[in-house]
Coordinates of C-alpha atoms in Angstrom, one line a residue:
Chain A
M1 CA 17.2 27.6 8.7
E2 CA 17.5 24.2 6.9
T3 CA 17.3 23.7 2.9
P4 CA 14.1 23.1 1.6
L5 CA 14.2 19.3 0.6
V6 CA 12.8 20.3 -2.7
T7 CA 15.5 22.7 -3.7
L8 CA 17.9 20.0 -2.5
Y9 CA 16.3 17.3 -4.2
G10 CA 16.8 19.1 -7.5
P11 CA 16.5 17.1 -10.9
V12 CA 14.2 14.7 -9.7
A13 CA 11.8 17.0 -7.4
D14 CA 9.3 17.3 -9.7
D15 CA 9.3 13.8 -10.4
L16 CA 8.5 12.7 -7.0
V17 CA 4.8 13.5 -7.3
L18 CA 4.5 9.9 -9.4
V19 CA 5.5 8.5 -6.2
E20 CA 3.0 10.4 -4.4
D21 CA 0.7 9.9 -6.6
L22 CA 1.5 5.5 -6.8
L23 CA 1.1 6.0 -2.9
E24 CA -1.8 7.8 -2.5
S25 CA -3.9 4.8 -4.6
T26 CA -2.8 2.2 -2.1
K27 CA -5.2 3.7 0.3
R28 CA -8.2 3.3 -2.2
V29 CA -9.1 -0.2 -0.8
D30 CA -12.8 -1.7 0.4
I31 CA -12.1 -2.6 3.3
P32 CA -13.8 0.0 5.6
M33 CA -11.1 -0.1 8.9
L34 CA -8.2 -1.1 6.6
K35 CA -8.9 2.3 4.8
R36 CA -9.1 4.3 7.8
M37 CA -6.1 2.6 9.1
L38 CA -4.2 3.4 5.8
D39 CA -5.4 7.1 5.6
H40 CA -3.7 8.2 8.5
A41 CA -0.5 6.1 8.5
L42 CA 0.3 7.4 5.2
E43 CA -0.8 11.0 6.1
A44 CA 2.4 12.2 7.7
R45 CA 4.0 13.0 4.2
G46 CA 7.7 12.2 5.4
K47 CA 10.5 13.7 3.4
R48 CA 10.5 10.8 0.8
L49 CA 14.2 10.6 1.2
R50 CA 14.3 6.6 0.4
P51 CA 12.4 7.6 -3.2
A52 CA 14.1 10.6 -3.9
L53 CA 17.6 8.0 -3.8
V54 CA 16.1 5.9 -6.0
L55 CA 15.6 8.4 -8.8
L56 CA 18.0 9.8 -8.0
A57 CA 20.6 7.2 -8.6
G58 CA 18.6 6.0 -11.6
T59 CA 19.8 9.3 -13.4
F60 CA 23.2 7.9 -13.7
G61 CA 21.7 5.1 -16.3
D62 CA 18.5 4.8 -18.6
Y63 CA 16.5 6.5 -16.5
D64 CA 13.0 5.1 -16.4
L65 CA 10.3 6.8 -14.7
N66 CA 8.0 3.0 -15.0
R67 CA 10.6 0.9 -12.8
L68 CA 11.8 3.6 -10.8
V69 CA 9.1 5.5 -9.2
P70 CA 7.6 1.8 -8.3
L71 CA 10.7 1.2 -6.6
G72 CA 9.9 4.2 -4.9
A73 CA 6.9 4.3 -3.6
A74 CA 7.4 0.4 -2.3
I75 CA 10.9 1.6 -0.5
E76 CA 8.7 4.3 0.9
L77 CA 5.9 1.7 2.1
L78 CA 8.5 -0.8 3.8
H79 CA 9.6 2.4 5.4
T80 CA 5.9 3.5 6.7
A81 CA 5.4 0.3 7.3
S82 CA 8.3 -0.4 9.1
L83 CA 7.7 2.8 11.1
V84 CA 3.9 1.3 12.1
H85 CA 5.8 -1.8 13.4
D86 CA 8.2 -0.2 15.4
D87 CA 6.0 2.0 17.3
V88 CA 3.7 -1.9 18.5
V89 CA 7.2 -2.9 19.6
D90 CA 7.8 0.2 21.6
G91 CA 4.6 0.5 22.7
A92 CA 4.4 4.5 21.3
T93 CA 1.4 6.7 21.4
S94 CA 3.0 9.6 19.2
R95 CA 5.4 10.0 15.9
R96 CA 6.2 13.6 15.1
G97 CA 3.4 15.1 17.4
R98 CA 0.3 12.5 16.1
P99 CA -0.9 9.9 18.0
T100 CA 0.6 6.3 16.5
A101 CA -2.1 4.0 15.2
N102 CA -1.6 1.5 17.9
Q103 CA -2.0 4.9 19.6
L104 CA -5.8 5.4 17.7
F105 CA -6.6 1.6 16.9
D106 CA -5.3 -1.1 18.9
N107 CA -2.4 -2.9 18.5
A108 CA -3.7 -6.3 17.3
L109 CA -5.0 -3.9 14.0
T110 CA -1.7 -2.1 13.9
V111 CA 0.4 -5.5 14.2
L112 CA -2.5 -6.4 10.7
L113 CA -1.8 -3.0 9.0
G114 CA 2.2 -3.2 8.9
D115 CA 1.5 -7.0 7.5
Y116 CA -0.6 -5.2 4.8
M117 CA 2.0 -2.6 4.3
F118 CA 4.3 -4.6 4.0
A119 CA 2.8 -7.2 1.2
N120 CA 1.7 -4.3 -0.9
A121 CA 5.5 -2.7 -0.8
A122 CA 6.6 -6.5 -2.2
E123 CA 3.7 -6.1 -5.0
M124 CA 5.0 -2.7 -5.7
V125 CA 8.4 -3.7 -6.0
T126 CA 7.4 -6.7 -8.4
R127 CA 6.0 -3.5 -10.6
T128 CA 9.8 -2.9 -11.3
G129 CA 9.5 -5.7 -13.3
S130 CA 13.0 -6.9 -12.1
L131 CA 13.7 -10.5 -10.1
H132 CA 16.5 -9.1 -8.8
V133 CA 15.3 -6.1 -7.2
T134 CA 12.4 -7.7 -5.9
R135 CA 15.2 -10.0 -4.2
L136 CA 17.3 -7.4 -2.9
F137 CA 14.4 -5.9 -1.3
A138 CA 13.3 -8.8 -0.1
L139 CA 17.3 -9.6 1.8
T140 CA 17.1 -5.9 3.1
L141 CA 13.3 -6.1 5.1
M142 CA 15.2 -9.3 6.5
K143 CA 18.1 -7.2 7.2
M144 CA 15.9 -4.2 8.8
T145 CA 14.0 -7.0 11.2
S146 CA 17.2 -8.5 12.7
G147 CA 18.6 -5.1 13.3
E148 CA 15.3 -4.2 15.0
L149 CA 15.3 -7.8 16.7
D150 CA 18.5 -7.6 18.3
Q151 CA 18.1 -3.8 19.5
D152 CA 15.3 -5.1 21.3
A153 CA 16.1 -8.2 22.5
A154 CA 19.7 -6.0 23.7
A155 CA 18.0 -3.6 25.5
F156 CA 19.4 -3.0 29.1
D157 CA 22.4 -4.7 28.3
V158 CA 25.5 -2.6 28.8
G159 CA 27.0 -5.5 27.7
K160 CA 27.2 -4.0 23.6
D161 CA 29.7 -2.3 22.3
I162 CA 30.0 0.5 19.3
Q163 CA 30.8 -2.2 17.1
H164 CA 27.3 -3.9 17.4
Y165 CA 25.7 -1.1 18.0
L166 CA 27.1 0.1 14.2
W167 CA 25.9 -3.5 13.0
R168 CA 22.3 -2.6 13.9
I169 CA 22.0 1.0 12.6
G170 CA 23.5 -0.7 9.3
G171 CA 20.5 -3.5 9.4
K172 CA 17.5 -1.3 10.4
T173 CA 18.7 2.1 9.1
A174 CA 21.3 1.8 6.4
S175 CA 20.0 -1.4 4.3
L176 CA 17.1 0.8 3.1
F177 CA 19.3 3.7 2.2
A178 CA 21.3 1.3 0.3
N179 CA 18.6 -1.1 -1.3
A180 CA 17.1 2.7 -2.2
T181 CA 20.5 3.8 -4.1
E182 CA 21.4 0.3 -5.2
G183 CA 17.9 -0.8 -6.3
G184 CA 17.6 2.6 -8.2
A185 CA 20.9 2.0 -9.9
S186 CA 20.6 -1.6 -10.9
L187 CA 16.3 -0.3 -12.4
A188 CA 18.8 2.3 -14.7
G189 CA 21.2 -0.6 -16.3
C190 CA 24.3 1.1 -14.8
R191 CA 27.3 -0.6 -15.1
P192 CA 27.9 -2.5 -11.8
E193 CA 31.2 0.0 -10.8
W194 CA 28.5 2.5 -10.7
V195 CA 26.2 0.8 -8.9
E196 CA 28.4 -0.6 -6.0
A197 CA 29.4 2.9 -5.6
L198 CA 26.1 4.5 -5.3
R199 CA 25.9 1.4 -2.9
S200 CA 28.2 2.7 -1.0
Y201 CA 27.1 5.9 -0.7
G202 CA 23.2 5.0 0.3
Y203 CA 24.6 2.5 2.9
N204 CA 26.9 5.0 4.5
L205 CA 24.5 8.1 3.9
G206 CA 22.4 6.0 6.0
M207 CA 25.0 4.9 8.5
A208 CA 25.6 8.8 9.0
F209 CA 21.4 10.1 9.1
Q210 CA 20.8 7.0 11.8
I211 CA 23.6 8.4 14.1
V212 CA 22.0 11.8 14.0
D213 CA 18.7 10.6 14.4
D214 CA 20.7 9.6 18.2
V215 CA 21.8 12.3 18.7
L216 CA 19.0 14.5 17.9
D217 CA 17.1 12.3 20.4
F218 CA 19.6 13.9 23.0
V219 CA 20.2 17.2 21.9
G220 CA 16.9 17.8 19.5
D221 CA 14.2 19.7 20.2
E222 CA 11.3 18.3 22.2
A223 CA 8.7 20.5 20.0
V224 CA 10.6 19.2 16.4
L225 CA 10.8 16.1 17.5
G226 CA 7.3 15.1 19.0
K227 CA 8.6 12.8 21.9
P228 CA 11.0 13.8 25.3
V229 CA 14.5 14.1 25.0
G230 CA 16.5 11.1 26.1
S231 CA 13.6 8.3 24.5
D232 CA 15.5 5.6 23.2
L233 CA 17.8 5.6 26.5
R234 CA 14.9 5.2 28.7
E235 CA 13.3 2.2 26.3
G236 CA 17.2 0.6 26.7
N237 CA 18.2 1.2 23.7
L238 CA 21.8 2.0 23.9
T239 CA 22.7 4.6 21.2
L240 CA 26.3 6.0 20.0
P241 CA 26.5 9.2 22.6
A242 CA 25.5 6.4 25.5
L243 CA 27.5 4.2 24.9
L244 CA 30.5 6.3 24.4
L245 CA 29.7 7.4 27.7
L246 CA 29.5 4.3 29.2
E247 CA 33.4 3.8 27.2
R248 CA 34.6 7.1 28.4
Y249 CA 33.7 7.3 32.0
P250 CA 33.0 3.4 33.3
K251 CA 32.7 4.2 36.7
N252 CA 29.6 5.4 38.3
N253 CA 28.6 6.0 35.2
P254 CA 24.4 7.2 35.3
I255 CA 23.4 5.2 32.6
A256 CA 25.0 1.7 33.9
K257 CA 23.3 2.4 37.6
F258 CA 20.0 3.8 35.4
F259 CA 19.5 0.1 33.7
S260 CA 20.3 -2.0 37.4
A261 CA 18.5 0.6 40.0
R262 CA 15.9 -0.1 41.8
R263 CA 15.2 2.6 42.5
K264 CA 15.9 6.4 41.6
R265 CA 15.6 5.3 38.6
E266 CA 14.4 8.6 36.8
Q267 CA 16.8 10.1 38.6
Y268 CA 19.6 8.2 37.6
L269 CA 18.0 9.0 33.7
Q270 CA 18.0 12.3 34.2
E271 CA 21.3 12.5 35.5
A272 CA 22.5 10.2 32.4
I273 CA 21.0 12.8 30.0
R274 CA 22.4 15.8 31.0
M275 CA 26.0 14.1 31.3
V276 CA 25.6 13.0 27.7
R277 CA 24.3 16.8 26.4
E278 CA 27.0 18.1 28.0
S279 CA 30.0 16.1 27.8
E280 CA 32.0 15.7 24.3
V281 CA 30.5 12.5 23.6
I282 CA 27.3 14.1 21.1
D283 CA 30.7 15.9 19.4
L284 CA 32.6 12.7 19.1
S285 CA 29.5 10.8 17.7
R286 CA 28.5 13.9 15.7
D287 CA 32.3 13.4 13.9
M288 CA 31.3 9.8 12.9
A289 CA 28.4 11.1 11.2
R290 CA 30.8 13.3 9.6
D291 CA 33.0 10.7 8.9
Y292 CA 30.2 8.4 7.6
V293 CA 28.8 11.4 5.6
A294 CA 32.8 11.4 4.0
R295 CA 32.8 8.0 2.8
A296 CA 29.2 8.3 1.0
C297 CA 30.7 11.5 -0.2
E298 CA 33.9 9.9 -1.8
A299 CA 32.1 7.0 -3.1
I300 CA 30.6 8.7 -5.6
G301 CA 33.6 10.6 -6.4
G302 CA 33.7 8.7 -9.9
L303 CA 30.3 8.9 -10.9
P304 CA 30.1 11.7 -14.1
D305 CA 29.2 15.9 -12.5
T306 CA 25.8 16.0 -13.0
P307 CA 23.4 17.7 -11.5
A308 CA 21.6 14.5 -9.6
K309 CA 25.5 14.1 -8.1
R310 CA 25.2 17.7 -6.8
S311 CA 22.2 16.9 -5.3
L312 CA 23.3 13.7 -3.9
L313 CA 26.4 15.7 -2.2
D314 CA 23.7 18.1 -0.9
I315 CA 21.9 15.5 0.7
A316 CA 25.0 14.4 2.1
R317 CA 25.8 17.4 4.2
Y318 CA 22.0 18.3 4.7
V319 CA 22.4 14.8 6.9
L320 CA 24.5 16.3 9.0
E321 CA 22.8 19.5 9.5
R322 CA 19.6 18.4 10.0
N323 CA 18.1 19.0 13.3
S324 CA 14.8 17.0 12.7
Chain B
M1 CA -8.0 -43.3 12.4
E2 CA -7.4 -40.7 10.1
T3 CA -5.5 -41.2 6.8
P4 CA -1.4 -40.8 7.1
L5 CA -0.6 -38.0 4.8
V6 CA 2.7 -39.2 3.8
T7 CA -0.2 -42.2 2.0
L8 CA -2.1 -38.9 0.8
Y9 CA 0.6 -37.2 -0.2
G10 CA 1.4 -40.1 -2.7
P11 CA 4.4 -39.3 -5.6
V12 CA 5.5 -36.4 -4.4
A13 CA 5.8 -37.4 -0.3
D14 CA 9.3 -38.0 -0.9
D15 CA 10.5 -35.4 -2.0
L16 CA 9.2 -33.0 0.8
V17 CA 12.1 -33.7 2.4
L18 CA 14.2 -30.5 0.4
V19 CA 10.8 -28.5 1.3
E20 CA 11.7 -29.4 4.8
D21 CA 15.5 -29.0 4.1
L22 CA 15.3 -25.7 3.1
L23 CA 12.7 -24.7 5.9
E24 CA 15.8 -25.9 8.4
S25 CA 18.5 -24.0 6.6
T26 CA 16.1 -20.7 7.2
K27 CA 17.3 -20.9 10.7
R28 CA 20.6 -20.9 10.6
V29 CA 20.9 -17.2 12.1
D30 CA 23.9 -15.2 13.9
I31 CA 21.0 -13.3 16.0
P32 CA 21.0 -15.5 19.3
M33 CA 17.8 -14.4 20.0
L34 CA 16.3 -14.6 16.6
K35 CA 17.9 -18.2 16.1
R36 CA 15.8 -19.2 19.5
M37 CA 12.4 -17.8 18.4
L38 CA 12.9 -19.5 14.6
D39 CA 13.8 -22.7 16.4
H40 CA 10.8 -22.8 18.6
A41 CA 8.5 -21.4 15.3
L42 CA 9.6 -23.7 13.2
E43 CA 9.6 -26.3 15.1
A44 CA 6.5 -27.2 15.5
R45 CA 6.1 -30.0 12.2
G46 CA 3.3 -28.8 10.4
K47 CA 1.1 -31.2 8.0
R48 CA 2.8 -29.5 5.2
L49 CA -0.5 -29.6 3.3
R50 CA 0.7 -26.4 1.4
P51 CA 3.6 -27.3 0.0
A52 CA 2.7 -30.8 -1.0
L53 CA -0.7 -29.1 -3.1
V54 CA 3.2 -27.2 -4.3
L55 CA 4.3 -30.1 -5.5
L56 CA 1.8 -32.2 -6.6
A57 CA 0.6 -29.0 -9.0
G58 CA 3.6 -28.9 -10.6
T59 CA 3.5 -32.3 -12.0
F60 CA 1.1 -31.4 -14.4
G61 CA 4.5 -29.9 -16.2
D62 CA 7.7 -29.6 -16.3
Y63 CA 8.5 -30.7 -12.2
D64 CA 11.0 -29.0 -12.3
L65 CA 12.2 -29.3 -8.4
N66 CA 14.8 -26.3 -7.8
R67 CA 12.0 -24.3 -8.8
L68 CA 8.7 -25.7 -7.0
V69 CA 10.8 -26.7 -3.6
P70 CA 11.7 -23.0 -2.8
L71 CA 7.8 -22.0 -3.2
G72 CA 6.9 -25.6 -1.3
A73 CA 8.7 -23.5 1.6
A74 CA 8.1 -19.7 1.0
I75 CA 4.4 -20.5 1.2
E76 CA 5.4 -22.7 4.0
L77 CA 7.5 -19.8 5.9
L78 CA 4.4 -17.3 5.2
H79 CA 2.1 -19.9 6.6
T80 CA 4.0 -19.8 9.7
A81 CA 4.6 -16.3 9.7
S82 CA 1.2 -15.5 9.4
L83 CA 0.0 -17.8 12.7
V84 CA 2.6 -16.4 14.6
H85 CA 1.1 -12.9 14.5
D86 CA -2.4 -13.9 14.7
D87 CA -1.7 -15.3 17.9
V88 CA 0.4 -12.0 19.1
V89 CA -3.0 -10.4 17.8
D90 CA -5.3 -12.9 19.2
G91 CA -3.4 -12.5 22.8
A92 CA -3.4 -16.9 22.1
T93 CA -1.3 -18.3 24.7
S94 CA -0.8 -21.7 23.0
R95 CA -1.1 -23.1 20.0
R96 CA -2.1 -27.7 19.4
G97 CA -0.8 -27.7 23.4
R98 CA 2.4 -25.7 22.5
P99 CA 3.0 -22.0 24.1
T100 CA 3.0 -19.6 21.4
A101 CA 6.3 -17.5 20.8
N102 CA 4.5 -14.4 22.3
Q103 CA 3.8 -16.7 25.6
L104 CA 7.3 -17.6 26.0
F105 CA 9.2 -14.4 24.3
D106 CA 6.7 -11.2 24.2
N107 CA 4.3 -9.2 21.9
A108 CA 7.1 -6.8 21.1
L109 CA 9.5 -9.3 20.0
T110 CA 7.2 -11.9 18.8
V111 CA 5.6 -8.9 15.9
L112 CA 9.5 -8.6 14.4
L113 CA 9.7 -12.2 14.5
G114 CA 6.9 -12.7 12.1
D115 CA 8.4 -9.5 10.1
Y116 CA 11.5 -11.6 9.8
M117 CA 9.3 -14.8 8.9
F118 CA 7.6 -12.9 6.4
A119 CA 10.6 -11.4 4.7
N120 CA 12.3 -14.7 4.6
A121 CA 9.0 -16.6 2.6
A122 CA 10.1 -13.2 0.5
E123 CA 13.2 -13.5 -0.4
M124 CA 12.5 -17.3 -0.9
V125 CA 10.1 -17.0 -3.5
T126 CA 12.8 -15.0 -5.8
R127 CA 14.8 -18.2 -5.8
T128 CA 11.7 -19.5 -7.9
G129 CA 13.3 -17.5 -10.8
S130 CA 9.8 -16.2 -11.6
L131 CA 8.4 -13.1 -11.4
H132 CA 5.4 -13.8 -12.0
V133 CA 4.7 -16.4 -8.9
T134 CA 6.5 -13.9 -6.8
R135 CA 4.3 -11.2 -8.0
L136 CA 1.2 -13.9 -6.9
F137 CA 2.7 -14.6 -3.6
A138 CA 2.5 -10.8 -2.4
L139 CA -0.3 -10.2 -4.0
T140 CA -1.4 -13.3 -1.5
L141 CA -0.4 -11.9 1.5
M142 CA -2.4 -8.7 0.9
K143 CA -5.9 -11.0 0.6
M144 CA -4.6 -12.9 3.9
T145 CA -3.7 -9.9 5.6
S146 CA -6.8 -8.0 4.9
G147 CA -9.2 -11.0 5.5
E148 CA -7.8 -11.8 8.7
L149 CA -8.0 -7.5 9.2
D150 CA -11.6 -7.6 8.4
Q151 CA -11.9 -10.5 11.2
D152 CA -10.6 -8.6 13.8
A153 CA -12.8 -5.2 12.5
A154 CA -15.7 -7.5 13.1
A155 CA -15.2 -8.9 16.0
F156 CA -18.8 -9.0 18.4
D157 CA -20.7 -7.4 15.5
V158 CA -23.6 -9.8 14.7
G159 CA -24.0 -7.4 11.5
K160 CA -21.9 -9.0 9.5
D161 CA -23.5 -12.5 7.2
I162 CA -22.4 -15.3 5.5
Q163 CA -21.6 -14.0 2.4
H164 CA -18.9 -11.5 4.2
Y165 CA -17.7 -14.5 6.3
L166 CA -17.5 -16.5 3.1
W167 CA -15.2 -13.4 1.9
R168 CA -13.1 -13.4 4.8
I169 CA -11.9 -16.5 4.7
G170 CA -11.5 -16.5 1.0
G171 CA -9.2 -14.0 2.2
K172 CA -7.2 -15.9 4.9
T173 CA -6.9 -19.5 4.1
A174 CA -8.2 -20.6 0.7
S175 CA -5.7 -17.4 -1.0
L176 CA -2.9 -19.1 0.4
F177 CA -4.4 -22.7 -0.9
A178 CA -4.7 -21.0 -4.4
N179 CA -1.6 -19.8 -4.3
A180 CA -0.1 -23.2 -4.0
T181 CA -1.6 -24.8 -6.8
E182 CA -1.9 -22.0 -8.8
G183 CA 2.4 -21.2 -8.2
G184 CA 3.1 -25.0 -8.6
A185 CA 1.6 -25.0 -12.0
S186 CA 2.9 -21.1 -13.1
L187 CA 5.9 -23.2 -12.1
A188 CA 6.1 -26.2 -14.1
G189 CA 4.7 -23.6 -17.8
C190 CA 1.2 -25.6 -17.6
R191 CA -1.1 -24.4 -20.6
P192 CA -3.4 -21.3 -18.3
E193 CA -6.8 -24.1 -18.5
W194 CA -4.5 -26.1 -16.1
V195 CA -3.0 -23.6 -14.1
E196 CA -6.9 -21.8 -13.8
A197 CA -8.0 -25.7 -12.8
L198 CA -5.3 -26.0 -10.0
R199 CA -6.3 -22.9 -8.9
S200 CA -9.6 -23.2 -8.5
Y201 CA -9.6 -26.7 -6.8
G202 CA -6.6 -24.8 -4.2
Y203 CA -8.7 -21.9 -3.5
N204 CA -12.1 -24.4 -3.5
L205 CA -10.2 -27.1 -0.9
G206 CA -9.2 -23.8 1.0
M207 CA -12.3 -23.1 1.6
A208 CA -13.8 -26.1 2.9
F209 CA -10.8 -26.4 4.8
Q210 CA -11.7 -23.4 7.2
I211 CA -14.8 -24.0 7.4
V212 CA -14.1 -27.5 8.9
D213 CA -11.8 -25.7 10.7
D214 CA -14.3 -23.5 12.4
V215 CA -16.9 -26.8 12.8
L216 CA -13.7 -28.5 14.6
D217 CA -13.5 -25.3 17.1
F218 CA -16.9 -26.2 18.1
V219 CA -16.9 -29.9 17.7
G220 CA -13.7 -31.0 18.3
D221 CA -11.4 -32.6 21.2
E222 CA -10.2 -30.4 23.3
A223 CA -7.0 -32.5 24.1
V224 CA -6.6 -32.6 20.0
L225 CA -7.0 -29.2 19.9
G226 CA -4.7 -27.9 22.4
K227 CA -7.8 -25.1 23.0
P228 CA -11.3 -24.4 24.6
V229 CA -14.0 -25.8 22.1
G230 CA -16.2 -22.1 21.3
S231 CA -12.5 -19.9 21.1
D232 CA -13.5 -18.3 18.1
L233 CA -17.2 -17.6 19.3
R234 CA -14.7 -16.5 22.7
E235 CA -12.8 -14.2 20.5
G236 CA -15.8 -12.6 18.8
N237 CA -15.5 -14.0 15.6
L238 CA -18.7 -15.2 14.3
T239 CA -18.0 -18.3 11.7
L240 CA -20.2 -20.5 9.7
P241 CA -21.5 -22.2 13.0
A242 CA -22.6 -19.2 14.7
L243 CA -23.7 -17.4 12.2
L244 CA -26.2 -20.1 11.0
L245 CA -27.2 -19.8 14.1
L246 CA -28.4 -16.7 14.5
E247 CA -29.4 -16.9 11.4
R248 CA -31.7 -19.5 12.3
Y249 CA -33.0 -18.7 15.7
P250 CA -32.6 -14.5 15.2
K251 CA -35.2 -14.6 18.7
N252 CA -33.7 -14.6 22.0
N253 CA -30.8 -16.5 20.3
P254 CA -27.6 -16.8 23.0
I255 CA -24.6 -15.7 20.6
A256 CA -26.8 -12.0 20.6
K257 CA -26.9 -11.8 24.2
F258 CA -23.5 -12.8 24.7
F259 CA -22.2 -10.1 22.5
S260 CA -24.0 -7.4 24.4
A261 CA -24.2 -8.5 27.5
R262 CA -22.5 -6.6 30.2
R263 CA -23.7 -9.9 32.8
K264 CA -23.8 -13.4 32.9
R265 CA -21.6 -13.6 29.7
E266 CA -20.1 -16.7 30.3
Q267 CA -23.3 -18.4 31.2
Y268 CA -24.3 -17.0 27.6
L269 CA -21.4 -17.7 26.0
Q270 CA -21.3 -21.5 27.3
E271 CA -25.3 -22.2 26.3
A272 CA -24.5 -20.7 22.7
I273 CA -21.7 -23.5 22.0
R274 CA -24.3 -26.1 23.5
M275 CA -26.7 -24.7 21.6
V276 CA -24.5 -24.6 18.0
R277 CA -22.9 -27.9 19.1
E278 CA -27.0 -29.7 19.3
S279 CA -28.2 -28.0 16.6
E280 CA -28.3 -29.0 12.9
V281 CA -26.0 -26.3 12.1
I282 CA -23.2 -28.3 12.4
D283 CA -24.6 -30.1 9.9
L284 CA -25.2 -27.4 7.2
S285 CA -21.4 -26.6 7.4
R286 CA -20.0 -29.7 6.9
D287 CA -22.1 -29.9 3.7
M288 CA -21.4 -26.6 2.1
A289 CA -17.3 -27.4 3.4
R290 CA -18.5 -31.3 1.6
D291 CA -19.8 -28.8 -1.9
Y292 CA -16.4 -26.7 -1.9
V293 CA -14.8 -29.3 -1.7
A294 CA -16.7 -31.2 -4.5
R295 CA -16.2 -27.7 -6.2
A296 CA -12.5 -28.6 -6.0
C297 CA -12.9 -32.1 -7.4
E298 CA -15.1 -31.0 -10.1
A299 CA -12.5 -27.9 -11.3
I300 CA -9.3 -30.5 -11.9
G301 CA -12.0 -32.8 -13.5
G302 CA -10.3 -32.3 -17.0
L303 CA -6.8 -32.9 -15.8
P304 CA -5.0 -36.5 -17.1
D305 CA -5.3 -39.2 -14.7
T306 CA -1.7 -39.6 -12.2
P307 CA -0.5 -40.6 -9.3
A308 CA -0.6 -36.6 -7.9
K309 CA -4.8 -36.4 -9.3
R310 CA -5.4 -39.5 -7.4
S311 CA -3.8 -38.0 -4.7
L312 CA -5.4 -34.1 -5.1
L313 CA -8.7 -36.1 -4.8
D314 CA -7.6 -38.0 -1.8
I315 CA -6.7 -35.0 -0.2
A316 CA -9.8 -33.4 -0.9
R317 CA -11.9 -36.2 1.2
Y318 CA -9.3 -36.3 3.8
V319 CA -10.1 -32.4 4.6
L320 CA -13.7 -33.1 5.1
E321 CA -12.6 -36.2 7.4
R322 CA -9.8 -34.9 9.5
N323 CA -10.3 -34.4 13.2
S324 CA -7.9 -31.8 13.8

């Protein structure tokens, strides 16, 4: 059984309701179609992990909820908007057991929904009153879309290596985690070394988070994930386990066959998924996630021992253990 | 023969090269696919009307190019990004005689290209050093996407009226013109009445600009427009000339028939286009555009008589006369 997140978020768990209220307020719009779409996109309450990171980082300085809460909401909106566009880009029909926006509405309206949410996120971050944090936020979105775009452009290309994979997930996932902790610390007026320590924590946590995500895509429970096992590979997205398999078994590799074959593609795909699951690459991938988590914890080693710090260390462990 | 724009932009024409340089710098990225896409999206040099409005508005206060140029570039980037997404949304294959990004690359990559450009625009606007103008910019993008989304949701719906059309173009087009002049004036530290006067000028100019665009879609030269006459109507987008035709000829209207028919749709469409072109609704639409231009000029009546003001008045006239 997993640790309930409300326990994990410790000292800031109660304040997260303010982020929830602010997110809820963004649904109040006059355009009926936009309202329906926002209701759908914001209905699936996530773990609110990124807003929790903003608030936790903020505890290491002047914990001003008037500034931290808008950043938390902005980051969650940005995250949700990027999922909305990812689902259009991937042609995904369901996410975590619910139909995607592009499935319920259509691609055209869903592109505009995502644009609206990006704009709303940008508006939200200006409410922090900090041009510096607003700028950081825009730079993060540039990194995220660069990472996504690169992933999409590299689909079905076996020429990319692990270094490239790490760069890509650094952009598409870790940059937003880093923005959460760096932004929170910066708004709280923490001293520069602490801001950097918390940024590094967020970045390394995000790297581990994405690697675990990519492992779960191979070994997770389909019912819990809400998508078939091996979805990434099917879309031509070479994640860490697949890259390790290619590296360790360069000859006759079923992934290479799946990518290049014109016939029996489904058979090669299933063979590749089985081989990934049964080989040591899953453990090796988890080891890499563990390394990143260790770096995350190390980064905040110099911060005072507070409930918030213990919460950050617990979250780091949770990221390794989670199964959905 | 149309007035060359460089003459129109008068006192700021030379400074626009700085906006051009800044736009050019955004193409310098490391990701090969992104670079190719940015090259394409930013290759078709537009009229740079919106950046010119930023600089012209800025002349009425402290004309600081270090702040005005980033806003001009940000607004042009935002405009270009929104066209990139509009072409995905509409499934357009060409724009002004060039293939669209979604045609050259694919929808998935083009959605991400637009996202990247929105993010870059947001990053650019923070270089103005003004949180107020950055916030204005985010609010503008919310209005633009609301207008676009509403237009898309209302496609093939004859139940919408002219009031609704005006609201929609206010969002999708006029809000960015208003942002250009209000933002420029605000960065220059103009007194509040002048900021409001310039905002109103931009808004009304934008309304006229879009109405003329919608008229040209019916009466323009296909070779100059780079798209077939009547494209809006074909996509189910009821613009002012079409709405006036429906209002004036409610019985047996070919537009209503085109929207509801299952057979002979092309025939009804061609009939509708011919009827719009030959009836008085084109003149009536131009009259409305002229009214908005008059309001734009009136709004800046109280500003000092400078070369920049004369340029703004010339631009207002040009918007009515333009044929592409």
